PDB file of C-alpha atoms and ligand atoms in Angstrom:
ATOM      1  CA  UNK A  99     -12.968   3.006  -4.709  1.00 70.00           C
ATOM      2  CA  UNK A 100      -9.761   3.828  -2.887  1.00 91.00           C
ATOM      3  CA  UNK A 101      -6.906   1.380  -2.685  1.00 97.00           C
ATOM      4  CA  UNK A 102      -6.265  -0.204   0.672  1.00 98.00           C
ATOM      5  CA  UNK A 103      -3.801  -2.546   2.338  1.00 98.00           C
ATOM      6  CA  UNK A 104      -5.248  -5.748   3.711  1.00 98.00           C
ATOM      7  CA  UNK A 105      -4.193  -7.827   6.727  1.00 98.00           C
ATOM      8  CA  UNK A 106      -2.158  -9.965   4.309  1.00 98.00           C
ATOM      9  CA  UNK A 107       0.510  -7.235   4.640  1.00 98.00           C
ATOM     10  CA  UNK A 108       3.757  -8.574   6.085  1.00 98.00           C
ATOM     11  CA  UNK A 109       5.096  -5.059   6.768  1.00 98.00           C
ATOM     12  CA  UNK A 110       8.058  -5.455   4.403  1.00 98.00           C
ATOM     13  CA  UNK A 111       8.026  -1.736   3.537  1.00 98.00           C
ATOM     14  CA  UNK A 112       8.544  -2.235  -0.204  1.00 98.00           C
ATOM     15  CA  UNK A 113       5.489  -0.213  -1.178  1.00 98.00           C
ATOM     16  CA  UNK A 114       6.651   2.785   0.838  1.00 98.00           C
ATOM     17  CA  UNK A 115       9.615   3.261  -1.484  1.00 97.00           C
ATOM     18  CA  UNK A 116       7.427   2.690  -4.532  1.00 98.00           C
ATOM     19  CA  UNK A 117       4.882   5.419  -3.825  1.00 98.00           C
ATOM     20  CA  UNK A 118       5.900   8.716  -5.502  1.00 98.00           C
ATOM     21  CA  UNK A 119       3.733  10.694  -3.097  1.00 98.00           C
ATOM     22  CA  UNK A 120       4.799   9.194   0.207  1.00 98.00           C
ATOM     23  CA  UNK A 121       1.212   8.118   0.750  1.00 98.00           C
ATOM     24  CA  UNK A 122       2.029   4.828   2.491  1.00 98.00           C
ATOM     25  CA  UNK A 123       3.165   4.573   6.094  1.00 98.00           C
ATOM     26  CA  UNK A 124       3.288   2.156   8.989  1.00 97.00           C
ATOM     27  CA  UNK A 125       0.007   1.880  10.869  1.00 96.00           C
ATOM     28  CA  UNK A 126       0.346  -0.504  13.755  1.00 96.00           C
ATOM     29  CA  UNK A 127       1.301  -4.026  12.686  1.00 97.00           C
ATOM     30  CA  UNK A 128       0.709  -3.386   8.996  1.00 98.00           C
ATOM     31  CA  UNK A 129       0.945  -0.468   6.561  1.00 98.00           C
ATOM     32  CA  UNK A 130      -1.776   1.888   5.400  1.00 98.00           C
ATOM     33  CA  UNK A 131      -2.501   4.222   2.475  1.00 98.00           C
ATOM     34  CA  UNK A 132      -3.372   7.835   3.254  1.00 97.00           C
ATOM     35  CA  UNK A 133      -5.784  10.227   1.566  1.00 96.00           C
ATOM     36  CA  UNK A 134      -2.843  11.624  -0.399  1.00 97.00           C
ATOM     37  CA  UNK A 135      -3.070   8.571  -2.688  1.00 97.00           C
ATOM     38  CA  UNK A 136      -3.956   9.419  -6.288  1.00 97.00           C
ATOM     39  CA  UNK A 137      -4.521   5.751  -7.207  1.00 97.00           C
ATOM     40  CA  UNK A 138      -1.624   5.653  -9.666  1.00 97.00           C
ATOM     41  CA  UNK A 139      -1.387   1.927  -8.779  1.00 97.00           C
ATOM     42  CA  UNK A 140       2.420   1.890  -8.814  1.00 97.00           C
ATOM     43  CA  UNK A 141       2.431   0.172  -5.423  1.00 98.00           C
ATOM     44  CA  UNK A 142       0.026  -2.613  -6.345  1.00 98.00           C
ATOM     45  CA  UNK A 143       2.503  -4.717  -8.302  1.00 96.00           C
ATOM     46  CA  UNK A 144       5.339  -3.943  -5.865  1.00 97.00           C
ATOM     47  CA  UNK A 145       3.721  -5.874  -3.035  1.00 98.00           C
ATOM     48  CA  UNK A 146       5.133  -9.431  -2.758  1.00 98.00           C
ATOM     49  CA  UNK A 147       1.983 -10.759  -1.111  1.00 98.00           C
ATOM     50  CA  UNK A 148      -0.601  -8.830  -3.176  1.00 98.00           C
ATOM     51  CA  UNK A 149      -1.920  -7.050  -0.101  1.00 98.00           C
ATOM     52  CA  UNK A 150      -2.798  -3.806  -1.904  1.00 98.00           C
ATOM     53  CA  UNK A 151      -6.275  -4.058  -3.355  1.00 98.00           C
ATOM     54  CA  UNK A 152      -9.258  -1.978  -4.533  1.00 94.00           C
TER      55      UNK A 152
HETATM   56  S1  SF4 B 274      -1.623   3.966  -5.772  1.00 58.83           S
HETATM   57 FE1  SF4 B 274       0.126   5.317  -6.208  1.00 58.83          FE
HETATM   58  S2  SF4 B 274      -0.235   7.158  -4.949  1.00 58.83           S
HETATM   59 FE2  SF4 B 274      -1.544   5.529  -4.139  1.00 58.83          FE
HETATM   60  S3  SF4 B 274      -0.368   4.600  -2.470  1.00 58.83           S
HETATM   61 FE3  SF4 B 274       0.021   3.380  -4.352  1.00 58.83          FE
HETATM   62  S4  SF4 B 274       1.873   4.272  -5.275  1.00 58.83           S
HETATM   63 FE4  SF4 B 274       1.067   5.758  -3.760  1.00 58.83          FE
HETATM   64  S1  SF4 B 275       4.657  -4.118  -0.041  1.00 58.83           S
HETATM   65 FE1  SF4 B 275       2.832  -5.269   0.651  1.00 58.83          FE
HETATM   66  S2  SF4 B 275       3.548  -6.536   2.368  1.00 58.83           S
HETATM   67 FE2  SF4 B 275       5.076  -4.926   2.022  1.00 58.83          FE
HETATM   68  S3  SF4 B 275       4.484  -3.245   3.438  1.00 58.83           S
HETATM   69 FE3  SF4 B 275       3.539  -2.833   1.441  1.00 58.83          FE
HETATM   70  S4  SF4 B 275       1.474  -3.743   1.574  1.00 58.83           S
HETATM   71 FE4  SF4 B 275       2.713  -4.621   3.230  1.00 58.83          FE
END
């Protein structure tokens, strides 16, 4: 199951800098994870509002 960013996202941008593959980008009002994601999970703990989930 791919990781995804929920509507809890406050668009802080922290996860963008955490992802080694550049697989996270702005997508409207929140951020989204692209198919480039290898599910390394580095971004999960970086999110201050726990918006990145399985
Ligand atoms: S799980 Fe890893 S590769 Fe996927 S978006 Fe998060 S940091 Fe990037
Ligand atoms: S770290 Fe969390 S709140 Fe910040 S942009 Fe990423 S998913 Fe959204």
